[in-house]
């Protein structure tokens, strides 16, 4: 599962950047981005990670919050 591992590694980098600021933060958006990234890479053939750069994440969130 190198694809999943890479997506997790990218998320951890983002988490470390936030944690280095020494302030509390909401972790939920990070898991939303990770989940979308893994789905797109495995099911849809996306190349590379697009966490926090995905133009479709807001559309997908909208589907689940209606």
Coordinates of C-alpha atoms in Angstrom, one line a residue:
X1 CA 0.0 0.0 0.0
X2 CA 2.6 2.6 -0.9
X3 CA -0.1 4.9 -2.3
X4 CA -1.9 5.0 1.1
X5 CA 1.4 5.4 3.0
X6 CA 2.4 8.3 0.8
X7 CA -0.9 10.1 1.4
X8 CA -0.5 9.5 5.1
X9 CA 3.1 10.9 5.0
X10 CA 1.8 14.0 3.2
X11 CA -0.9 14.5 5.9
X12 CA 1.7 14.1 8.7
X13 CA 3.8 16.8 7.1
X14 CA 0.8 19.2 7.2
X15 CA 0.1 18.2 10.8
X16 CA 3.7 18.8 11.8
X17 CA 3.6 22.3 10.2
X18 CA 0.4 23.1 12.2
X19 CA 1.8 21.5 15.4
X20 CA 5.1 23.5 15.2
X21 CA 3.1 26.7 15.7
X22 CA 2.2 25.5 19.2
X23 CA -1.5 26.3 18.9
X24 CA -4.5 23.9 19.0
X25 CA -6.2 23.1 15.7
X26 CA -9.1 21.1 14.3
X27 CA -7.8 17.8 13.0
X28 CA -11.0 16.9 11.2
X29 CA -10.2 18.7 7.9
X30 CA -6.9 16.9 7.7
X31 CA -8.7 13.5 7.8
X32 CA -11.2 14.7 5.2
X33 CA -8.3 15.7 2.9
X34 CA -6.6 12.4 3.5
X35 CA -9.7 10.4 2.8
X36 CA -10.4 12.2 -0.5
X37 CA -6.8 11.9 -1.5
X38 CA -6.7 8.1 -1.0
X39 CA -10.0 7.6 -2.8
X40 CA -8.9 9.7 -5.8
X41 CA -5.6 8.1 -6.1
X42 CA -6.8 4.5 -5.7
X43 CA -10.2 4.6 -7.3
X44 CA -9.8 7.3 -9.9
X45 CA -6.1 7.0 -10.9
X46 CA -5.0 10.4 -9.7
X47 CA -1.2 10.8 -9.8
X48 CA 0.4 12.2 -6.7
X49 CA -1.2 13.8 -3.6
X50 CA -3.5 16.9 -3.9
X51 CA -4.2 17.4 -0.2
X52 CA -5.3 21.0 0.4
X53 CA -5.1 21.6 -3.3
X54 CA -8.1 19.7 -4.4
X55 CA -10.7 21.8 -6.2
X56 CA -13.4 19.1 -5.7
X57 CA -13.2 18.7 -1.9
X58 CA -15.9 21.4 -1.2
X59 CA -18.3 19.8 -3.7
X60 CA -17.8 16.4 -2.0
X61 CA -18.3 17.9 1.5
X62 CA -21.5 19.6 0.2
X63 CA -22.9 16.2 -0.8
X64 CA -22.5 14.8 2.7
X65 CA -23.7 17.9 4.6
X66 CA -27.1 18.2 3.0

